[in-house]
Tab-separated table of C-alpha atoms and ligand atoms in Angstrom:
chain	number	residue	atom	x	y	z
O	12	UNK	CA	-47.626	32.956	-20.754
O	13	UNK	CA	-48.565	31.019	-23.977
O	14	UNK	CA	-46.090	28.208	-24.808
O	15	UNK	CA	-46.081	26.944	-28.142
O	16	UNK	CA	-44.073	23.703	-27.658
O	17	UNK	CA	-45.922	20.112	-28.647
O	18	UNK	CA	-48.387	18.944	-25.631
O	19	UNK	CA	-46.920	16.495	-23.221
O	20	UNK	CA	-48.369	13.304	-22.752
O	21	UNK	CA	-48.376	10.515	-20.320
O	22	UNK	CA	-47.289	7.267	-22.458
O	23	UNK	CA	-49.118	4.603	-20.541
O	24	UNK	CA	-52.775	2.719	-20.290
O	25	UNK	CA	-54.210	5.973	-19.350
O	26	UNK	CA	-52.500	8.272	-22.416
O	27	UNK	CA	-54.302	11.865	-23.207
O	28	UNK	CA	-53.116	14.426	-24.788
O	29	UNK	CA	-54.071	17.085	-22.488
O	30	UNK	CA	-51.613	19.778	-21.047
O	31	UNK	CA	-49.942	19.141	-17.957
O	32	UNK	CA	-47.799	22.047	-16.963
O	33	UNK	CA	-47.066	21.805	-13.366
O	34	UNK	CA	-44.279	19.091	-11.703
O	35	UNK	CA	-43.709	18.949	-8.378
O	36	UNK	CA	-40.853	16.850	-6.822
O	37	UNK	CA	-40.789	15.829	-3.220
O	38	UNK	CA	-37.719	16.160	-1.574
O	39	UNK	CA	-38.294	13.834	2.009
O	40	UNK	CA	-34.848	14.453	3.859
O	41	UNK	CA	-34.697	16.120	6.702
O	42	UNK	CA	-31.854	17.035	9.794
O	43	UNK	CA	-34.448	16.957	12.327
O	44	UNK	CA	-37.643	16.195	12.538
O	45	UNK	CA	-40.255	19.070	13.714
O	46	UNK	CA	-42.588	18.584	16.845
O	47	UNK	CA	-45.716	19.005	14.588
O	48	UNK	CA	-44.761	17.917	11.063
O	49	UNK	CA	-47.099	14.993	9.261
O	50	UNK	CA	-45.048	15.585	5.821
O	51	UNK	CA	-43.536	12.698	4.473
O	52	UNK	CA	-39.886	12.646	5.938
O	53	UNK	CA	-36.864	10.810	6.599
O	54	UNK	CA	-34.044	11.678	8.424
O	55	UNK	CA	-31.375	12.734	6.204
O	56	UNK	CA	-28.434	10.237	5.396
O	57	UNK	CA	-26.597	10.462	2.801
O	58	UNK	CA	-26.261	6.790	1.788
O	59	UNK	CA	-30.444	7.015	1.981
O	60	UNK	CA	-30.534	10.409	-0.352
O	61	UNK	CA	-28.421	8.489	-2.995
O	62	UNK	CA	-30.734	5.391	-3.519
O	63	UNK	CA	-33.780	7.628	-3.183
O	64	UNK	CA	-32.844	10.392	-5.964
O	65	UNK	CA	-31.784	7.526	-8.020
O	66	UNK	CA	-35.717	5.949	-7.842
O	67	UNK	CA	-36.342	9.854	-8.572
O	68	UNK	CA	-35.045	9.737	-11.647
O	69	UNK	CA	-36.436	6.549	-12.906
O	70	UNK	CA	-40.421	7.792	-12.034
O	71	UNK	CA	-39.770	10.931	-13.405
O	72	UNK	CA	-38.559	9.009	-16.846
O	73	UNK	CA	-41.780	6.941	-16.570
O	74	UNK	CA	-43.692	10.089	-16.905
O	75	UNK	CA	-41.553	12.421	-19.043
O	76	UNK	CA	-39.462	10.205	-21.693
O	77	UNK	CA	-37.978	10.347	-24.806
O	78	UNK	CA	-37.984	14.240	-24.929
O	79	UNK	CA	-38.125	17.450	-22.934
O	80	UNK	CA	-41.608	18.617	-21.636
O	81	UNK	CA	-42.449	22.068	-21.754
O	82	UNK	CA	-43.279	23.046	-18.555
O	83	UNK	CA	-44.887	26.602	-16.826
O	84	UNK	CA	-43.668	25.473	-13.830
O	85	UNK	CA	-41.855	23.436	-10.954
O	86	UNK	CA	-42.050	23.571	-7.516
O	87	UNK	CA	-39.268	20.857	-5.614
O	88	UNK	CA	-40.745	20.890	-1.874
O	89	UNK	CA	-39.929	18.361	1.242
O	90	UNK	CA	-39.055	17.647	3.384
O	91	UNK	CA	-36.337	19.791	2.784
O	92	UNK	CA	-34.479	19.762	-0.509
O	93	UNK	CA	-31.352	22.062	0.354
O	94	UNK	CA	-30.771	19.387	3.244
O	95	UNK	CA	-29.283	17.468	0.277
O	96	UNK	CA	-25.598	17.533	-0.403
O	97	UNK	CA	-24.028	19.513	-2.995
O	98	UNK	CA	-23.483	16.606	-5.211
O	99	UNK	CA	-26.498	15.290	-4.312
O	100	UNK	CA	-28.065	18.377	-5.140
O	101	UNK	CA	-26.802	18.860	-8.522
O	102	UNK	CA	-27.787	15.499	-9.495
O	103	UNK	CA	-31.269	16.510	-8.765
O	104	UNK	CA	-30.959	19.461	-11.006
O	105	UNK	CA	-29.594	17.589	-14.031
O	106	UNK	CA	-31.961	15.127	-14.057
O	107	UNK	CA	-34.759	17.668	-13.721
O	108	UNK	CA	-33.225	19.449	-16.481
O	109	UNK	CA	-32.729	15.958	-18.752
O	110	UNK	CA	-36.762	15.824	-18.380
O	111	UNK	CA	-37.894	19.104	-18.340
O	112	UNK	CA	-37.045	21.733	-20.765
O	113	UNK	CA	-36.006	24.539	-18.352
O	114	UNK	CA	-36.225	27.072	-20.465
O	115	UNK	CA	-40.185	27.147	-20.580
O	116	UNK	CA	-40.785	27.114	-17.268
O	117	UNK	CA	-42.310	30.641	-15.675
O	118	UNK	CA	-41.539	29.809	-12.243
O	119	UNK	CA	-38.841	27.198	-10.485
O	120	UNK	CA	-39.056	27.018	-7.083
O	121	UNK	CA	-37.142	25.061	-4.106
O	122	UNK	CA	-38.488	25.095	-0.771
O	123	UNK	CA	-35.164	25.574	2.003
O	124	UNK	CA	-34.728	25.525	5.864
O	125	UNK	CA	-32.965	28.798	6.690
O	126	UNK	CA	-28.996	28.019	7.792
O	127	UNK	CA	-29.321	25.127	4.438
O	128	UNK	CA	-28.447	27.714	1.691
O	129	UNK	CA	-24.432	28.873	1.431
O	130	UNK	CA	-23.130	30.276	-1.435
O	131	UNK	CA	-22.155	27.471	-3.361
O	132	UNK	CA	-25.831	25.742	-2.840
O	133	UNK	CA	-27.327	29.126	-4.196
O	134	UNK	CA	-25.118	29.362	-7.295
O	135	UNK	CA	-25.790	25.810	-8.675
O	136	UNK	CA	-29.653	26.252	-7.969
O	137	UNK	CA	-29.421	29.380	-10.004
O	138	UNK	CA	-27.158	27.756	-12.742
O	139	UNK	CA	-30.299	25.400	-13.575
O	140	UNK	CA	-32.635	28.193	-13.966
O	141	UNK	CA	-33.866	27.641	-10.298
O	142	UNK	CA	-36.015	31.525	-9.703
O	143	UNK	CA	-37.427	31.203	-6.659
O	144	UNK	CA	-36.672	30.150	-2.766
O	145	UNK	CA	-39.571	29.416	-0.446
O	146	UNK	CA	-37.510	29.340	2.745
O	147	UNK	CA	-39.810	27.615	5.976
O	148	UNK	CA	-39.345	30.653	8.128
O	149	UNK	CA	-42.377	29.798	10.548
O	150	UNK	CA	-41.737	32.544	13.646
O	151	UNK	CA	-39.371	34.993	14.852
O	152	UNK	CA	-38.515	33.994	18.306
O	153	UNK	CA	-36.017	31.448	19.079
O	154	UNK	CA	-37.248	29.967	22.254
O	155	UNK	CA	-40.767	29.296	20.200
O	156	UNK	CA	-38.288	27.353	16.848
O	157	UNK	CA	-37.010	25.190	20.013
O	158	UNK	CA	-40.669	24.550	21.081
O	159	UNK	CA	-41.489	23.533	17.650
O	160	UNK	CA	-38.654	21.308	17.322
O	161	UNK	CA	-37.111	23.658	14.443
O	162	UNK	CA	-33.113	23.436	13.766
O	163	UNK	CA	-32.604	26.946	12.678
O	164	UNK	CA	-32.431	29.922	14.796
O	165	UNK	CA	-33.530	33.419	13.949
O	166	UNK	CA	-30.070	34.116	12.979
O	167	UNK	CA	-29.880	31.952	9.907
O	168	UNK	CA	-32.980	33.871	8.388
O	169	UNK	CA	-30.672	36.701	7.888
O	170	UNK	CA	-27.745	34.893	7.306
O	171	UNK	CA	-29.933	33.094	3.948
O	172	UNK	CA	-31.465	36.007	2.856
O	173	UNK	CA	-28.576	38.531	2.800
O	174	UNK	CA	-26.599	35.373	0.823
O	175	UNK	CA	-29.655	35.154	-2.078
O	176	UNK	CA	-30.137	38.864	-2.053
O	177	UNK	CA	-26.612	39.197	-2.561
O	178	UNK	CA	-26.513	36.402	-5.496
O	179	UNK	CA	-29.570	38.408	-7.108
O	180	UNK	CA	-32.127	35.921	-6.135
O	181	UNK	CA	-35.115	38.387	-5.451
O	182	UNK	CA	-38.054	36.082	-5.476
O	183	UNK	CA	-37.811	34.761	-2.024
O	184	UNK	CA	-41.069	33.808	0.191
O	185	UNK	CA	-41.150	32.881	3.738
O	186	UNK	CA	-43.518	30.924	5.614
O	187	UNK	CA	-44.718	31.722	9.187
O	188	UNK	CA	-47.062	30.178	11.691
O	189	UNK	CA	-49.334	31.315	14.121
O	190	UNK	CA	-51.566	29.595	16.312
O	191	UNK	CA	-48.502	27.999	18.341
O	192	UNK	CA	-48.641	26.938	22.354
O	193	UNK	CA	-47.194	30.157	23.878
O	194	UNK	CA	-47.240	32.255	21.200
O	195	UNK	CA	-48.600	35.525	22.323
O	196	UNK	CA	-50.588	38.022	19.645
O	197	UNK	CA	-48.148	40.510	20.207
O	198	UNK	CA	-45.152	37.798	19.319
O	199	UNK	CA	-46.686	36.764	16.366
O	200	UNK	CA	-47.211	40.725	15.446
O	201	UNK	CA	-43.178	40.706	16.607
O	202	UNK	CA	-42.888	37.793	13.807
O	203	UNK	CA	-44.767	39.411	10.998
O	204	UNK	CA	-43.099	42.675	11.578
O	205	UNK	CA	-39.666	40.996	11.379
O	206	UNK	CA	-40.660	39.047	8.269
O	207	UNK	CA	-42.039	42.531	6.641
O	208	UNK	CA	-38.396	43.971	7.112
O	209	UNK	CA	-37.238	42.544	4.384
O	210	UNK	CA	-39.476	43.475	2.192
O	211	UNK	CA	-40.316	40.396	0.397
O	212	UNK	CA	-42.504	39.998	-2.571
O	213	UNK	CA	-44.633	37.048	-1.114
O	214	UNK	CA	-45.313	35.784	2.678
O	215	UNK	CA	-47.341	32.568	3.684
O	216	UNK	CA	-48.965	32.245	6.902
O	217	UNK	CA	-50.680	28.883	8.031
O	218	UNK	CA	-52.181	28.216	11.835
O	219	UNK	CA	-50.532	25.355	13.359
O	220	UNK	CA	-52.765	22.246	12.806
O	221	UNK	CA	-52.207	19.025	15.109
O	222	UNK	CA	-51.823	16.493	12.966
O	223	UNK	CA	-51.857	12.706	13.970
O	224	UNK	CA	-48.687	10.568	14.233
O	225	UNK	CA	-46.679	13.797	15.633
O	226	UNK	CA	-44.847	14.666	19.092
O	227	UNK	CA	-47.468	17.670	19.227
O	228	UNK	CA	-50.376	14.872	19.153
O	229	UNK	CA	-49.124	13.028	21.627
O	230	UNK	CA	-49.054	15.784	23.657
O	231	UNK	CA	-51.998	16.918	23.185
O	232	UNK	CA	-53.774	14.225	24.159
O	233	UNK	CA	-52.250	14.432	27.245
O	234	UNK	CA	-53.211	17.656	27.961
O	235	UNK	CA	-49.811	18.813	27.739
O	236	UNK	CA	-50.262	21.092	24.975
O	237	UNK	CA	-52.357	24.256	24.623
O	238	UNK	CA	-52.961	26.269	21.712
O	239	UNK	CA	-54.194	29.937	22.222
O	240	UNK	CA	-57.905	30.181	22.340
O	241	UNK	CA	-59.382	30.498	19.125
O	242	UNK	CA	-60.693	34.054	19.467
O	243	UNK	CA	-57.154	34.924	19.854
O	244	UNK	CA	-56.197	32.676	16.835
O	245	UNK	CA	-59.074	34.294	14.802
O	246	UNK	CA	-57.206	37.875	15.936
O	247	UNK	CA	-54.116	37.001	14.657
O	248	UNK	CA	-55.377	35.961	11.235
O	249	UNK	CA	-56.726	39.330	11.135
O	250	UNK	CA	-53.837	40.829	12.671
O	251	UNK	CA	-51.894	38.699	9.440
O	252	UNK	CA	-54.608	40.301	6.672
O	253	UNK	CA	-54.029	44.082	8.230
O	254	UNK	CA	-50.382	44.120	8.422
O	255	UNK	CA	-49.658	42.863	4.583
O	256	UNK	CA	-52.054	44.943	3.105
O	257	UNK	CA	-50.866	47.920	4.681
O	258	UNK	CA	-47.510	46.897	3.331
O	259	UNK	CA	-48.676	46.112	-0.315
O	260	UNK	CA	-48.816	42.273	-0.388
O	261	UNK	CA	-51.982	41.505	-1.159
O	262	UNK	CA	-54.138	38.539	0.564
O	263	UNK	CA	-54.763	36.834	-3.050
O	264	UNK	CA	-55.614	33.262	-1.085
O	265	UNK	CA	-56.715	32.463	2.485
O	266	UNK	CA	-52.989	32.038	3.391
O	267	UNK	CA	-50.922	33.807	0.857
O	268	UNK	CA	-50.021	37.073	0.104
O	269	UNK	CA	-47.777	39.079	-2.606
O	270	UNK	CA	-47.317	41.991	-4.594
O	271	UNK	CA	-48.460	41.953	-7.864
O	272	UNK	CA	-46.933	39.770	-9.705
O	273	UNK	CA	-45.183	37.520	-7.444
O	274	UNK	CA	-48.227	35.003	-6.483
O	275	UNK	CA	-47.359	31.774	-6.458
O	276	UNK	CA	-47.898	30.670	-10.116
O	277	UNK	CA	-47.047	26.857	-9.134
O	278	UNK	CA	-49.815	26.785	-6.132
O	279	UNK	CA	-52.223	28.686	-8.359
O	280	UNK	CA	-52.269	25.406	-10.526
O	281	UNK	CA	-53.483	23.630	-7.354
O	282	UNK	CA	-56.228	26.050	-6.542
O	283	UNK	CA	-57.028	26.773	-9.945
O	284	UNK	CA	-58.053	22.933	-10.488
O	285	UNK	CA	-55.491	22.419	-13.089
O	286	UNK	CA	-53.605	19.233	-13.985
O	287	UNK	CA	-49.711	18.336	-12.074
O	288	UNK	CA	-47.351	15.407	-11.865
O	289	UNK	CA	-46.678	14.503	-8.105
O	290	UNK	CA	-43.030	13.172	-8.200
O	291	UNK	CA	-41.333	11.293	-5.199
O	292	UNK	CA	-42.387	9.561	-1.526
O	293	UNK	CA	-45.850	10.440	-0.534
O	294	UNK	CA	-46.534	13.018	-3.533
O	295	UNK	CA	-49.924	12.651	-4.980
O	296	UNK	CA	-50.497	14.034	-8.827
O	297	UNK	CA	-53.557	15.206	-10.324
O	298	UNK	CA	-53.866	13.711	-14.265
O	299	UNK	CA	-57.042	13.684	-16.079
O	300	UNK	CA	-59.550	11.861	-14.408
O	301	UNK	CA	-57.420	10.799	-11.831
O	302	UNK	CA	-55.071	11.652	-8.503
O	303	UNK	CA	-52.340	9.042	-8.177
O	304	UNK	CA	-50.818	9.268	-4.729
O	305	UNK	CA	-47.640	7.666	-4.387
O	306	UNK	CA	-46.075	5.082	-2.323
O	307	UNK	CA	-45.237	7.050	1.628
O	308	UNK	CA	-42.533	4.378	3.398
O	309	UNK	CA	-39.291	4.867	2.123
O	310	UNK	CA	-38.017	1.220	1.122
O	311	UNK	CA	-41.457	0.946	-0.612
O	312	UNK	CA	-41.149	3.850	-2.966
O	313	UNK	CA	-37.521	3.412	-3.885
O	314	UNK	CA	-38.537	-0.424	-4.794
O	315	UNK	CA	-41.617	0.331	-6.598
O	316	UNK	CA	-40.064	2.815	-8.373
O	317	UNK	CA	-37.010	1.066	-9.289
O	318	UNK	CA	-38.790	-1.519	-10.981
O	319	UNK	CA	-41.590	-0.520	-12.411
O	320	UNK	CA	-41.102	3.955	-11.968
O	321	UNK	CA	-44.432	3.961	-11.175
O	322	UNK	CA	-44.262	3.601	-7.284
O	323	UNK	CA	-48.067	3.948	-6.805
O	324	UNK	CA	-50.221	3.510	-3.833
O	325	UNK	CA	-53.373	4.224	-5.176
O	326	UNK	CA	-55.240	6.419	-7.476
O	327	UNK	CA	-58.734	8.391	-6.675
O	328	UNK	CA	-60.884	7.977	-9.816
O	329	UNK	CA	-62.088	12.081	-10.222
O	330	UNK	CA	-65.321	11.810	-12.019
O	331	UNK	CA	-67.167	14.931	-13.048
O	332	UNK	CA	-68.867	15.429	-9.456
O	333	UNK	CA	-65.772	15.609	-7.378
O	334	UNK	CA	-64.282	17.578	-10.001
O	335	UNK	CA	-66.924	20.505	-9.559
O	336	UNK	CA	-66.461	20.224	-5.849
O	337	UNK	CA	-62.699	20.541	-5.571
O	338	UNK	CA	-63.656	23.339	-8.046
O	339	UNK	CA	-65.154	25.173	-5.776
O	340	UNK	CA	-63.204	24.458	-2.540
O	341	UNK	CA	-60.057	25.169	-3.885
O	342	UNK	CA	-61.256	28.252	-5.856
O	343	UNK	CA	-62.848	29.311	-2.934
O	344	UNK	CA	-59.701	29.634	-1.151
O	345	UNK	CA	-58.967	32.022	-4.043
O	346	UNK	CA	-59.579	36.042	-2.816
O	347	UNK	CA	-60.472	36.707	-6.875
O	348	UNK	CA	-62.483	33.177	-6.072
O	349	UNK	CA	-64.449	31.452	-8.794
O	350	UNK	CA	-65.308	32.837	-12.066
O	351	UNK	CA	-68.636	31.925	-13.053
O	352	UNK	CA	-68.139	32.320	-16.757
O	353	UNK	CA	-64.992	29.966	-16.655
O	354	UNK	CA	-66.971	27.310	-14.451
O	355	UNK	CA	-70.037	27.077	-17.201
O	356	UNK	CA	-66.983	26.377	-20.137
O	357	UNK	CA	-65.809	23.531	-18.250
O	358	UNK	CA	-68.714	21.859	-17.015
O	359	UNK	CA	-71.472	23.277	-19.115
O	360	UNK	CA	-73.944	24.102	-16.374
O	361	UNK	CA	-73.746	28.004	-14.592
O	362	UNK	CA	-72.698	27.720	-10.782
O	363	UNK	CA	-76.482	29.141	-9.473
O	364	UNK	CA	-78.079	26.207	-11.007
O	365	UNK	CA	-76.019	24.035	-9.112
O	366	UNK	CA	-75.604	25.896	-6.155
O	367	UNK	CA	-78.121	28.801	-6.398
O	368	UNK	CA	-79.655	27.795	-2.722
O	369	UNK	CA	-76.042	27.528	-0.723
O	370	UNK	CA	-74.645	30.687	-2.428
O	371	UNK	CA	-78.033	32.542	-1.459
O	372	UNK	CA	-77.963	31.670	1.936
O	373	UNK	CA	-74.248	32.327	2.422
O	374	UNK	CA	-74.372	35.717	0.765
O	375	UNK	CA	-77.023	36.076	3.525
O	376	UNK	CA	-74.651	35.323	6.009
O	377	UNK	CA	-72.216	37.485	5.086
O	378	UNK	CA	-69.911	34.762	4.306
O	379	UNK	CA	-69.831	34.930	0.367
O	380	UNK	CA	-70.546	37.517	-2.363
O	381	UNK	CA	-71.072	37.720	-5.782
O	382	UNK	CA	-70.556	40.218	-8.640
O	383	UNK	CA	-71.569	39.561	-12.763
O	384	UNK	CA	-68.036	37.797	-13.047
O	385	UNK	CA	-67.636	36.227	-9.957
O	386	UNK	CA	-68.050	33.896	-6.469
O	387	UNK	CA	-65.761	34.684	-3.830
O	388	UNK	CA	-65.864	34.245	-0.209
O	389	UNK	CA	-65.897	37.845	2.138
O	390	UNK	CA	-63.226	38.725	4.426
O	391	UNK	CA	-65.560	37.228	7.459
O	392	UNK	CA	-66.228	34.567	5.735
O	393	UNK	CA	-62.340	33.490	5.572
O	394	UNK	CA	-62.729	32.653	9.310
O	395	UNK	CA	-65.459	30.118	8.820
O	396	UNK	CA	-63.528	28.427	4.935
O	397	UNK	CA	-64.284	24.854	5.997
O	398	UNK	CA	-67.867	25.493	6.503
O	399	UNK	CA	-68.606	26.878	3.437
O	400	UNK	CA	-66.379	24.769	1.941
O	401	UNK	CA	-69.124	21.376	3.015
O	402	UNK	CA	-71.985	23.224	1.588
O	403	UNK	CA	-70.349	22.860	-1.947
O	404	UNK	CA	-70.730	19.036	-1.430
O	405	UNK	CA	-72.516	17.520	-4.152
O	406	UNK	CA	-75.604	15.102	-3.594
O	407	UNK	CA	-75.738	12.201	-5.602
O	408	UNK	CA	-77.555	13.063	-9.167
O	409	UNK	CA	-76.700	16.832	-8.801
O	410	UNK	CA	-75.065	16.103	-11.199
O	411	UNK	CA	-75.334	13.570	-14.397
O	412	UNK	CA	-71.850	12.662	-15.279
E	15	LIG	S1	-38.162	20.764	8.172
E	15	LIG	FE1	-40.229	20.832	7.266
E	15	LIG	S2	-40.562	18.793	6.416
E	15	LIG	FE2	-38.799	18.635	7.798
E	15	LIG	S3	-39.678	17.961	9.724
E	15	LIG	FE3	-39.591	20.203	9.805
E	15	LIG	S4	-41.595	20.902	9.021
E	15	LIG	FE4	-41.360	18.738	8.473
């Protein structure tokens, strides 16, 4: 989509007038907190949500003021957004809406726990121009939600979509996750089976990663939790890849599928390299030159931004080298990967001259492949991302800022 509106610009010591077109807004309430979550979250109180949505509003007005900024789009993620009150909710909304102009934005998305969305929730998302729901499914099996520490039941799935269906909000997505202790191939098959029922125009599908600082950690280093062995992991990736394709959503990155049409346009931004404001507790944006990442604690972001609305933690300096790299990694993760022709227009040197050894060696492997256009990885290759991912690492005076 073209947009013809004036460029946004950030009005501070680092001003530039280059396009920013992605916002995303972190949401950190939750009304329970998941065995294997690392997210930035809070337990949800009301009296909390208040003061926090109020800071909201006063970073977003750091970044966006004096006029409404064109946007393609917006993506409000948690945490879990619909865990806010209806009051709560709508306050959100408007001051979205007082920052952003609505009407220019492609996609709007809000991430929801299934049993969050009734009727009334759905209608005021959809009054401010709210178009999609990406509702954090994860499996199909109740007694594996209670393993994970999950407050919704299978039940609720239906319950949410039938309600957005019924409101005419089409563009739903639904995570799942595989990978879990006790999960069986044949129950995540049960899962994706269930999910495919519906019939929805994009699925996500991530393997559960033990992350630091969660119940799931501790237990794992106690020996008290066991994944499934990672040939049977590897399976049910492939198990994942077979079943959407055969049901026309296509893989179009490692963990995301669609029809055509429906891909994710605001996670496209991250894995095409482009430019995003990270708004709220924890969110990190990407600005030219530089990825701020935000204040995590609570009480620290709501005072930071209060005073100043730029509740900072610190910010990454992205020179030219690191820019190449995440290039690569994230348009790696792409299936259409990275175009070669597009790569030489932003950095002015071709990809084999910078990487003409690795990508050799990997086509070799069977792990990468390249046409005239471009560099993507193979289907075999998928299972093996974070290794080719290293070999894109730069040495120092690769490259000549
Ligand atoms: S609902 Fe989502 S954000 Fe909240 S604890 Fe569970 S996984 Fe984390």
């Amino acid at each position: 989509m073209l947009l013809t509106a004036p460029l946004p610009m950030i009005e501070n010591e680092w001003r530039t007038d280059i396009m920013i077109l992605s916002t995303y807004i972190h949401i950190p309430f939750c009304e329970k907190l998941c065995h294997y979550c690392d997210f930035t979250k809070f337990f949800y109180e009301e009296r909390m949500a208040d003061e926090y949505l109020q800071a909201l509003a006063k970073e977003m007005s750091f970044y966006l003021k004096d006029k409404k900024h064109p946007m393609r789009t917006i993506f409000v993620g948690g945490g879990t957004p619909t865990a806010l009150n209806l009051k709560q909710l709508e306050y959100l909304l408007k001051q979205i809406d007082d920052h952003i102009d609505v009407s220019s934005v492609l996609e709007y998305s809000f991430e929801a726990n299934p049993g969050d969305l009734n009727e009334d929730k759905i209608k005021l998302l959809k009054s401010y121009g709210v178009n999609r729901i990406s509702m954090g499914v994860q499996v199909f099996d109740d007694q594996l939600l209670e393993d994970l520490g999950r407050l919704h039941r299978v039940a609720d799935v239906d319950q949410n979509i039938n309600h957005l269906l019924k409101n005419g909000m089409n563009n739903i997505s639904i995570d799942l996750m595989y990978g879990l202790p006790n999960q069986t191939l044949d129950s995540f098959n049960h899962s994706i089976e269930q999910a495919l029922s519906y019939d929805l125009p994009h699925y996500s599908s991530y393997s559960l990663q033990i992350e630091p600082k969660t119940v799931f950690y501790q237990r794992h280093q106690k020996g008290k939790l066991h994944k499934p062995p990672e040939e049977v992991e590897a399976k049910m990736f492939e198990l994942l890849i077979d079943k959407m394709s055969k049901s026309g959503k296509l893989q179009y990155e490692i963990s995301n599928f669609a029809e055509v049409g429906y891909e994710s346009q605001h996670n496209l931004t991250y894995w095409n390299n482009q430019y995003y404001y990270g708004f709220g507790a924890g969110a990190s944006g990407y600005l030219p030159g530089k990825r701020i990442i935000n204040l995590r604690p609570f009480p620290a972001y709501v005072k930071e931004a209060t005073r100043s609305g730029q509740p900072i933690l610190h910010i990454d300096e992205i020179g030219k080298k690191e820019q190449i790299e995440e290039e690569m990694f994230l348009g790696l993760r792409k299936r259409a990967g990275v175009n070669k022709l597009e790569f030489e227009r932003k950095y002015h040197r071709t990809i084999n001259e910078l990487y003409g050894k690795q990508i050799e060696e990997l086509i070799e492997r069977d792990w990468l492949e390249e046409t005239t256009e471009q560099i993507k990885m193979t289907e075999h290759g998928q299972l093996f991302g974070n290794e080719v991912f290293q070999r894109f690492l730069l040495e120092d005076g690769d490259f000549d800022e």
